Coordinates of C-alpha atoms in Angstrom, one line a residue:
K28 CA 139.9 93.0 69.8
F29 CA 143.0 95.2 70.6
E30 CA 142.5 97.2 67.5
K31 CA 139.0 98.1 68.5
S32 CA 140.1 99.1 72.0
V33 CA 141.0 102.7 73.0
H34 CA 144.7 101.7 72.9
G35 CA 144.5 100.1 69.6
K36 CA 144.1 103.6 68.0
F37 CA 147.5 104.9 68.8
L38 CA 149.6 102.2 70.5
A39 CA 151.6 99.1 69.3
C40 CA 151.7 95.8 71.2
V41 CA 155.4 96.4 72.2
D42 CA 154.4 99.7 73.9
C43 CA 152.9 97.5 76.7
H44 CA 154.8 94.2 76.0
A45 CA 158.4 95.6 75.5
D46 CA 159.8 92.2 76.3
R47 CA 157.9 90.6 73.3
T48 CA 160.1 91.2 70.2
E49 CA 159.8 87.8 68.5
I50 CA 156.8 87.1 66.1
P51 CA 155.2 84.7 66.3
H52 CA 155.6 84.1 70.0
K53 CA 157.2 81.0 71.2
E54 CA 155.0 78.4 72.9
G55 CA 155.4 78.2 76.7
M56 CA 156.7 81.7 77.1
P57 CA 156.1 83.2 80.6
K58 CA 153.5 85.9 81.0
S59 CA 154.6 89.3 80.0
K60 CA 154.8 91.9 82.7
V61 CA 152.9 95.0 81.9
D62 CA 153.3 98.2 83.9
C63 CA 150.2 100.5 83.2
G64 CA 151.9 103.1 85.4
N65 CA 154.4 103.9 82.6
C66 CA 151.6 105.9 80.9
H67 CA 149.1 106.3 83.9
S68 CA 151.3 107.3 86.6
D69 CA 148.7 109.2 88.6
Q70 CA 146.3 106.4 88.6
K71 CA 149.1 103.9 89.5
A72 CA 150.0 106.1 92.5
A73 CA 146.4 106.3 93.7
Y74 CA 146.0 102.5 93.1
L75 CA 149.1 101.7 95.3
T76 CA 147.3 103.5 98.1
S77 CA 144.1 101.6 97.8
V78 CA 143.0 98.3 99.4
H79 CA 143.4 96.6 96.1
G80 CA 146.9 98.0 95.6
Q81 CA 148.0 97.2 99.2
E82 CA 146.8 93.6 98.8
A83 CA 148.5 93.2 95.5
Q84 CA 151.8 94.5 97.1
K85 CA 151.5 91.9 99.8
G86 CA 151.5 89.2 97.1
N87 CA 147.7 88.5 97.2
L88 CA 147.0 87.0 93.8
K89 CA 143.3 87.6 94.2
A90 CA 143.7 91.3 94.5
A91 CA 142.3 93.5 91.7
T92 CA 144.8 94.8 89.3
C93 CA 144.3 97.2 86.4
S94 CA 143.3 94.4 84.0
S95 CA 140.8 93.0 86.6
C96 CA 138.6 96.1 86.1
H97 CA 139.6 97.5 82.7
S98 CA 140.3 94.1 80.8
K99 CA 143.4 93.6 78.9
H100 CA 143.1 93.9 75.2
E101 CA 139.5 95.3 75.1
I102 CA 140.0 98.4 77.1
Q103 CA 137.5 101.2 76.3
H104 CA 137.5 104.8 77.3
V105 CA 136.3 105.1 80.9
N106 CA 133.7 107.7 80.0
T107 CA 131.7 105.4 77.7
D108 CA 128.7 103.6 78.9
E109 CA 130.1 100.3 77.6
S110 CA 133.1 100.8 79.9
K111 CA 131.2 101.8 82.9
L112 CA 128.9 98.8 82.6
A113 CA 131.8 96.4 82.1
I114 CA 133.6 97.7 85.2
V115 CA 130.4 97.0 87.3
Q116 CA 130.4 93.5 86.0
S117 CA 134.1 93.1 86.8
C118 CA 133.4 94.2 90.4
G119 CA 130.8 91.5 90.6
K120 CA 133.3 88.8 89.6
C121 CA 135.1 89.2 92.9
H122 CA 132.3 90.7 95.1
S123 CA 129.5 88.4 94.0
E124 CA 127.4 88.7 97.1
N125 CA 127.5 92.5 97.1
F126 CA 126.9 92.5 93.3
R127 CA 123.7 90.5 93.8
S128 CA 122.4 92.8 96.5
Y129 CA 123.3 95.9 94.3
T130 CA 121.2 94.6 91.5
D131 CA 118.2 94.4 93.8
T132 CA 118.4 98.3 94.3
Y133 CA 117.1 100.7 91.9
H134 CA 120.7 101.8 91.2
G135 CA 121.6 98.3 90.1
Q136 CA 118.3 97.7 88.3
V137 CA 118.9 100.7 86.0
N138 CA 122.5 99.5 85.5
T139 CA 121.2 96.0 84.6
L140 CA 119.0 97.6 82.0
G141 CA 122.1 99.1 80.2
Y142 CA 121.9 102.7 81.6
T143 CA 124.6 104.3 83.6
Y144 CA 123.2 107.5 85.2
T145 CA 122.4 105.8 88.6
A146 CA 125.1 105.0 91.2
K147 CA 127.6 102.4 90.3
C148 CA 130.2 100.7 92.4
F149 CA 132.9 103.2 91.8
D150 CA 130.6 106.2 92.3
C151 CA 130.2 105.3 95.8
H152 CA 133.4 103.4 96.7
A153 CA 135.7 105.4 94.3
S154 CA 138.0 103.7 91.8
H155 CA 141.7 103.8 92.2
T156 CA 141.6 105.0 95.7
I157 CA 139.0 102.6 97.0
Q158 CA 139.5 101.6 100.6
R159 CA 137.8 99.2 103.0
V160 CA 134.6 100.5 104.5
K161 CA 135.8 100.7 108.0
D162 CA 138.9 102.8 106.8
P163 CA 138.2 106.5 107.8
A164 CA 139.5 107.4 104.4
S165 CA 136.8 105.4 102.6
T166 CA 134.1 107.4 100.8
V167 CA 131.6 105.1 102.2
H168 CA 132.8 105.2 105.8
P169 CA 129.9 106.3 108.0
D170 CA 131.7 109.7 108.6
N171 CA 131.9 110.3 104.8
R172 CA 128.8 108.5 103.5
L173 CA 126.5 111.5 103.6
K174 CA 128.8 113.6 101.5
T175 CA 129.1 110.7 99.0
C176 CA 125.3 110.4 98.7
Q177 CA 125.0 114.2 98.2
K178 CA 127.1 113.9 95.0
C179 CA 123.9 112.6 93.4
H180 CA 121.2 113.3 96.0
T181 CA 122.0 117.0 96.7
G182 CA 119.3 117.4 99.4
A183 CA 120.3 114.2 101.2
T184 CA 119.8 114.3 104.9
A185 CA 121.5 112.3 107.7
G186 CA 119.0 109.5 107.3
F187 CA 120.8 108.4 104.1
V188 CA 123.7 107.3 106.2
T189 CA 121.8 104.3 107.5
F190 CA 120.6 103.1 104.2
Q191 CA 122.0 99.6 103.5
P192 CA 122.8 99.4 99.8
H193 CA 124.0 95.8 100.1
A194 CA 121.3 94.4 102.4
N195 CA 119.9 91.0 101.6
T196 CA 117.0 88.9 102.8
H197 CA 118.9 85.7 103.9
D198 CA 121.3 87.0 106.5
F199 CA 119.3 87.4 109.7
N200 CA 122.4 88.3 111.8
R201 CA 123.3 91.3 109.7
Y202 CA 120.0 92.3 108.4
P203 CA 117.2 91.0 110.8
I204 CA 114.5 93.6 109.7
M205 CA 115.0 92.6 106.0
W206 CA 114.9 89.0 106.9
I207 CA 111.7 89.4 108.9
A208 CA 110.0 91.6 106.2
S209 CA 110.9 89.1 103.5
K210 CA 109.6 86.1 105.5
F211 CA 106.4 88.0 106.2
M212 CA 105.9 88.9 102.4
I213 CA 106.6 85.3 101.4
S214 CA 104.1 84.0 103.9
L215 CA 101.5 86.5 102.7
L216 CA 102.0 85.6 99.0
A217 CA 101.9 81.9 99.8
G218 CA 98.8 82.1 101.9
V219 CA 96.8 84.2 99.5
F220 CA 97.7 82.3 96.4
A221 CA 97.3 78.9 98.0
F222 CA 93.8 79.8 99.2
F223 CA 92.5 81.6 96.1
W224 CA 94.2 79.4 93.5
L225 CA 92.6 76.4 95.2
H226 CA 89.3 78.2 95.5
S227 CA 89.4 79.1 91.6
A228 CA 90.4 75.5 90.7
L229 CA 87.7 73.9 92.6
W230 CA 85.2 76.5 91.4
F231 CA 86.2 75.8 87.8
Y232 CA 85.9 72.1 88.3
R233 CA 82.4 72.4 89.9
E234 CA 81.0 74.8 87.4
Y235 CA 82.4 72.7 84.4
R236 CA 80.9 69.5 85.9
D237 CA 77.6 71.1 86.4
R238 CA 77.4 72.5 83.0
K239 CA 78.6 69.3 81.4
E240 CA 75.8 67.4 83.3
G241 CA 73.2 70.0 82.3
K242 CA 72.5 71.0 85.8
S243 CA 70.6 74.4 86.1
R244 CA 71.9 77.1 88.3
P245 CA 69.8 77.2 91.5
H246 CA 68.1 80.6 91.8
V247 CA 65.1 82.2 93.4
K248 CA 62.0 81.8 91.2
A249 CA 61.0 85.2 90.3
E250 CA 57.5 86.5 89.8
A251 CA 56.9 87.9 86.4
V252 CA 57.9 91.5 86.0
P253 CA 55.3 93.6 84.3
G254 CA 56.1 94.8 80.8
K255 CA 59.2 93.7 78.9
A256 CA 60.9 92.3 82.0
P257 CA 62.7 89.6 80.1
E258 CA 64.6 92.1 78.0
K259 CA 65.3 94.4 80.9
H260 CA 68.8 94.6 82.6
Y261 CA 69.5 95.4 86.2
Q262 CA 71.5 98.5 86.9
R263 CA 74.5 97.6 89.1
F264 CA 77.0 100.4 88.7
A265 CA 76.5 104.1 87.9
L266 CA 78.6 105.9 85.4
G267 CA 81.0 107.4 87.8
W268 CA 82.0 104.0 89.2
R269 CA 82.5 102.6 85.8
I270 CA 84.7 105.5 84.7
G271 CA 86.7 105.1 87.9
H272 CA 87.1 101.4 87.4
F273 CA 88.3 101.8 83.8
C274 CA 90.9 104.6 84.7
F275 CA 91.9 102.5 87.7
A276 CA 92.5 99.3 85.5
L277 CA 94.4 101.2 82.9
S278 CA 96.6 102.8 85.5
V279 CA 97.2 99.6 87.3
M280 CA 98.2 97.9 84.0
L281 CA 100.6 100.6 83.2
L282 CA 102.1 100.5 86.7
V283 CA 102.7 96.7 86.3
L284 CA 104.3 97.2 83.0
T285 CA 106.6 100.1 84.0
G286 CA 107.2 98.7 87.6
M287 CA 108.0 95.0 86.7
A288 CA 110.1 96.1 83.9
V289 CA 112.5 97.5 86.5
F290 CA 111.8 94.8 89.2
Y291 CA 112.8 92.1 86.7
A292 CA 115.5 94.2 84.9
E293 CA 117.6 91.1 84.0
T294 CA 114.8 89.8 81.6
G295 CA 115.0 90.4 77.9
W296 CA 111.4 91.8 77.7
A297 CA 112.3 94.4 80.5
K298 CA 115.0 96.1 78.5
A299 CA 112.8 96.1 75.5
I300 CA 110.0 97.8 77.4
V301 CA 112.2 100.4 79.0
D302 CA 113.9 101.2 75.7
A303 CA 110.5 101.6 74.1
F304 CA 109.6 104.2 76.7
G305 CA 112.8 106.1 76.1
G306 CA 114.8 104.9 79.0
P307 CA 114.4 104.4 82.8
R308 CA 113.8 108.2 83.4
V309 CA 110.8 108.3 81.1
T310 CA 109.6 104.9 82.4
A311 CA 109.8 106.3 86.0
Y312 CA 107.8 109.3 85.0
V313 CA 105.1 107.3 83.5
H314 CA 105.1 105.0 86.5
R315 CA 104.6 108.0 88.8
V316 CA 102.0 109.6 86.7
C317 CA 100.0 106.3 86.7
A318 CA 100.5 106.1 90.5
A319 CA 99.1 109.6 90.9
V320 CA 96.0 108.7 88.8
M321 CA 95.5 105.4 90.8
L322 CA 95.9 107.1 94.2
G323 CA 93.7 110.0 93.0
I324 CA 90.9 107.6 92.1
F325 CA 91.2 105.8 95.3
F326 CA 90.9 109.0 97.4
I327 CA 88.2 110.5 95.4
H328 CA 86.3 107.3 96.0
L329 CA 87.0 107.7 99.8
V330 CA 85.7 111.1 99.8
F331 CA 82.6 110.1 97.9
V332 CA 81.9 107.2 100.3
A333 CA 82.5 109.4 103.3
I334 CA 80.0 112.1 102.0
K335 CA 77.4 109.4 101.2
L336 CA 77.8 107.5 104.4
G337 CA 78.0 110.8 106.4
K338 CA 74.4 111.6 105.5
V339 CA 73.0 108.2 106.6
W340 CA 75.6 106.9 109.2
R341 CA 73.0 106.8 112.0
T342 CA 70.5 104.7 110.1
F343 CA 72.9 102.8 107.7
N344 CA 73.0 99.0 108.5
W345 CA 76.7 98.5 108.6
L346 CA 76.5 94.7 108.6
G347 CA 73.6 94.7 106.2
P348 CA 73.3 93.5 102.6
D349 CA 74.2 96.8 101.1
S350 CA 77.5 97.2 103.2
L351 CA 80.8 96.1 102.1
V352 CA 81.8 95.4 105.7
P353 CA 82.7 91.7 106.0
N354 CA 80.4 89.8 108.5
L355 CA 79.7 86.2 109.5
R356 CA 77.4 85.6 106.5
D357 CA 80.5 86.1 104.3
L358 CA 82.3 83.4 106.3
Q359 CA 79.2 81.2 106.0
G360 CA 79.0 81.8 102.3
A361 CA 82.6 80.8 101.8
I362 CA 82.1 77.6 103.8
D363 CA 78.9 76.8 101.7
M364 CA 80.9 77.4 98.6
F365 CA 83.5 74.8 99.6
K366 CA 80.7 72.3 100.5
W367 CA 79.4 72.9 97.0
F368 CA 82.8 72.5 95.5
F369 CA 83.0 69.0 97.0
G370 CA 79.4 68.1 96.4
A371 CA 78.4 68.2 100.0
G372 CA 75.8 70.9 99.6
P373 CA 73.8 73.0 97.1
R374 CA 75.3 76.0 95.4
P375 CA 74.9 78.9 97.9
V376 CA 73.1 82.1 96.9
F377 CA 74.3 85.6 97.7
D378 CA 73.1 89.2 98.3
R379 CA 74.4 92.4 96.7
W380 CA 78.0 91.6 97.6
T381 CA 79.6 88.2 97.6
Y382 CA 82.6 87.4 99.9
W383 CA 85.1 87.4 97.0
E384 CA 83.8 90.9 95.9
K385 CA 84.3 92.2 99.4
F386 CA 87.9 90.8 99.4
D387 CA 88.6 92.4 96.1
Y388 CA 87.3 95.7 97.6
W389 CA 89.3 95.7 100.9
A390 CA 92.4 94.3 99.3
V391 CA 92.8 97.6 97.4
F392 CA 93.0 99.4 100.9
W393 CA 95.9 97.1 101.8
G394 CA 97.5 97.5 98.5
M395 CA 97.2 101.3 98.7
G396 CA 98.7 101.3 102.1
I397 CA 101.7 99.1 101.2
I398 CA 102.4 99.8 97.6
G399 CA 101.4 103.4 97.8
G400 CA 103.0 104.2 101.1
S401 CA 106.3 102.6 100.1
G402 CA 106.1 104.1 96.7
M403 CA 105.8 107.6 98.2
M404 CA 108.8 107.0 100.4
L405 CA 110.9 105.9 97.4
A406 CA 109.6 108.8 95.2
F407 CA 110.6 111.4 97.7
P408 CA 113.6 110.1 99.4
N409 CA 114.9 113.4 100.9
V410 CA 111.6 113.9 102.7
T411 CA 111.6 110.3 103.9
A412 CA 115.2 110.4 105.1
S413 CA 114.5 113.6 107.0
I414 CA 111.9 111.9 109.2
L415 CA 112.8 108.1 109.2
P416 CA 116.1 106.2 109.2
G417 CA 117.7 105.1 105.9
W418 CA 117.1 101.5 106.4
V419 CA 113.4 102.1 105.7
F420 CA 114.3 102.5 102.0
N421 CA 115.5 98.9 102.1
I422 CA 112.2 97.8 103.6
A423 CA 110.1 100.0 101.3
T424 CA 112.0 98.7 98.2
L425 CA 111.3 95.0 99.3
V426 CA 107.6 95.4 100.1
H427 CA 106.9 97.6 97.2
G428 CA 108.1 95.1 94.6
E429 CA 106.7 91.9 96.5
E430 CA 103.3 93.6 97.0
A431 CA 103.1 94.7 93.5
F432 CA 103.9 91.2 92.4
L433 CA 101.1 89.9 94.7
A434 CA 98.7 92.5 93.3
A435 CA 99.4 91.8 89.6
V436 CA 99.3 88.0 89.8
F437 CA 96.1 88.1 91.9
L438 CA 94.4 90.5 89.6
F439 CA 95.3 88.7 86.4
T440 CA 94.6 85.2 87.8
V441 CA 92.0 85.2 90.6
H442 CA 90.2 88.4 89.7
F443 CA 90.0 87.6 86.1
F444 CA 88.7 84.1 86.8
N445 CA 86.0 85.3 89.3
N446 CA 84.7 87.8 86.8
H447 CA 85.6 86.6 83.3
L448 CA 87.0 83.2 83.0
R449 CA 84.9 80.8 84.9
P450 CA 82.5 78.5 82.9
D451 CA 79.4 80.4 83.9
K452 CA 80.8 83.6 82.4
Y453 CA 81.7 82.0 79.0
P454 CA 82.2 83.5 76.6
P455 CA 84.3 86.3 78.4
P456 CA 84.4 89.1 79.0
D457 CA 81.8 90.1 81.5
I458 CA 80.9 93.7 80.5
V459 CA 79.0 94.9 83.5
M460 CA 81.8 97.3 84.5
F461 CA 81.4 99.0 81.0
T462 CA 77.7 99.0 80.6
G463 CA 76.8 99.1 84.2
A464 CA 74.0 96.7 83.7
V465 CA 73.6 93.0 83.9
A466 CA 70.9 90.8 82.3
L467 CA 68.1 90.2 84.7
E468 CA 68.3 86.5 84.4
E469 CA 72.0 86.5 85.2
F470 CA 71.4 88.8 88.2
K471 CA 68.9 86.4 89.5
R472 CA 71.5 83.6 89.5
E473 CA 74.4 85.7 90.7
H474 CA 72.7 87.7 93.4
A475 CA 69.5 85.7 94.1
L476 CA 69.1 87.0 97.6
E477 CA 69.2 90.5 96.5
Y478 CA 66.8 89.9 93.7
K479 CA 64.3 88.3 96.1
R480 CA 64.8 91.2 98.6
L481 CA 64.1 93.8 95.9
V482 CA 61.0 91.9 94.6
D483 CA 59.7 91.5 98.1
S484 CA 60.1 95.1 98.8
G485 CA 58.7 96.2 95.5
Q486 CA 61.8 98.1 94.7
L487 CA 63.1 96.1 91.7
E488 CA 61.4 98.2 89.1
K489 CA 63.5 101.3 89.8
Y490 CA 66.7 99.5 89.0
L491 CA 65.6 98.0 85.7
V492 CA 66.9 99.6 82.6
D493 CA 66.8 98.8 78.9
A494 CA 69.4 96.4 77.5
P495 CA 72.6 98.1 76.2
S496 CA 72.5 99.1 72.6
K497 CA 74.2 96.7 70.2
P498 CA 77.1 99.2 69.5
M499 CA 77.6 99.6 73.2
T500 CA 77.7 95.9 73.8
I501 CA 80.1 95.2 70.9
G502 CA 82.3 98.0 71.9
S503 CA 82.4 96.8 75.6
R504 CA 83.3 93.3 74.5
I505 CA 86.2 94.5 72.3
V506 CA 87.4 96.7 75.1
G507 CA 87.1 94.0 77.6
I508 CA 89.0 91.4 75.5
V509 CA 91.7 93.9 74.8
L510 CA 92.0 94.6 78.6
I511 CA 92.0 90.9 79.4
A512 CA 94.5 90.1 76.7
C513 CA 96.8 92.9 78.1
G514 CA 96.5 91.6 81.6
L515 CA 97.4 88.0 80.7
S516 CA 100.3 89.2 78.7
L517 CA 101.5 91.1 81.7
L518 CA 101.1 88.0 83.8
V519 CA 103.2 86.0 81.3
M520 CA 105.9 88.6 81.4
V521 CA 105.9 88.8 85.3
M522 CA 106.1 85.0 85.5
I523 CA 109.0 85.0 83.2
G524 CA 110.8 87.4 85.4
F525 CA 109.8 85.5 88.6
L526 CA 111.0 82.2 87.2
G527 CA 114.2 83.7 85.8
G528 CA 114.8 85.3 89.3
I529 CA 114.5 81.8 90.9
G530 CA 117.1 80.5 88.6
V531 CA 119.5 83.4 89.4
A532 CA 119.0 82.9 93.1
H533 CA 120.0 79.3 92.7

């Protein structure tokens, strides 16, 4: 080990251990006293003025010495990444609580991934001259903190001073806002998953039982449609919506991949992904490009909807069947579904939009506000800190990760189940978002009230289209299967990170 160290290249053992002249060493010999200051006099002088040096001079055996940070026989040059990473780990051996909170920040996550360009313990606290935070000479004393931040964040404003780099979510007395935000997010995650996972499990059970027992799906008995109606499909989504959905799905999956690789930096797969992208900087760039695509699609959709509704807002039925605004019929539909789940009623029928489709739609608004808003704060820290206090970064980091976790797990479990993986959808995938059209018989079953309404009004014909071509159908199925496989793979990776994080926490 010594021969591979920086000292092994030009020093002999006796240069440090002058009192050890006998080889082999006798058993039971007292530890050799080594004075690193013989060679490193400047560093020793600085160390003796530090909180570590002062405690060591008082006889505190727990005080950090040279070997505590640099090791003994494995010392590497301090400018190497290996040495920088090792020193951070050494700090964590004594300052375990602060080390855990550090690894929850972007600085620490990048460091955990094996890269050293973000702030490390000694970048903020200094190394040989480290002082207690309350000491006016400390580089992280409130009076000096902004200058320290500006070493990396050149345009940092006064708001940076109130950022809490070691905040945690379990100490209410010290970090009440973080504690409250954490408990809110945990409650939100637990509530959403408890309801929708139960909903999915009961739905799967009821559809499976009905199919096994040969029960037919209840639906409105349609009158014969003239011509070749049986081969016709119903046009649900125009080309623009399908392109938007596809780009949105791709951007979200890449956001999950690049974001969760940093969020769960301690997992093996995370480092492999980040390395494959070319490092955290490239990963962050890809993440932000995908975020721009996602937000762009969302806002284009808002403009389109606003223009369309602006033309008919006086006559549009805001609580009618064509509206995505939730109403009491949606609540009744959910109640009727649970009655059907438990065999207490028939399977309910729905109009153009089901209650779970409306939830999917409006959940995006919540996600854009929370994930998008917090992401913008973190992407433009100087602007954020010029308007808001620095502790906002702590909240933004927390909710950005937790809400992204919620979105990813919900999409790849509940959303996938509702649209692709329930028994009535077998074999997956449902390709309506690729072709835009759904088989008329399936449309009758899934949206029976809309079908009846269109038949009664005589408007069904204008929505009927030819079935997608065979190449289009095959291609759509292949793309759908690939996307589902990617989503489920991401789900596995996220759950590995989540379960691993629970283990670390305990």
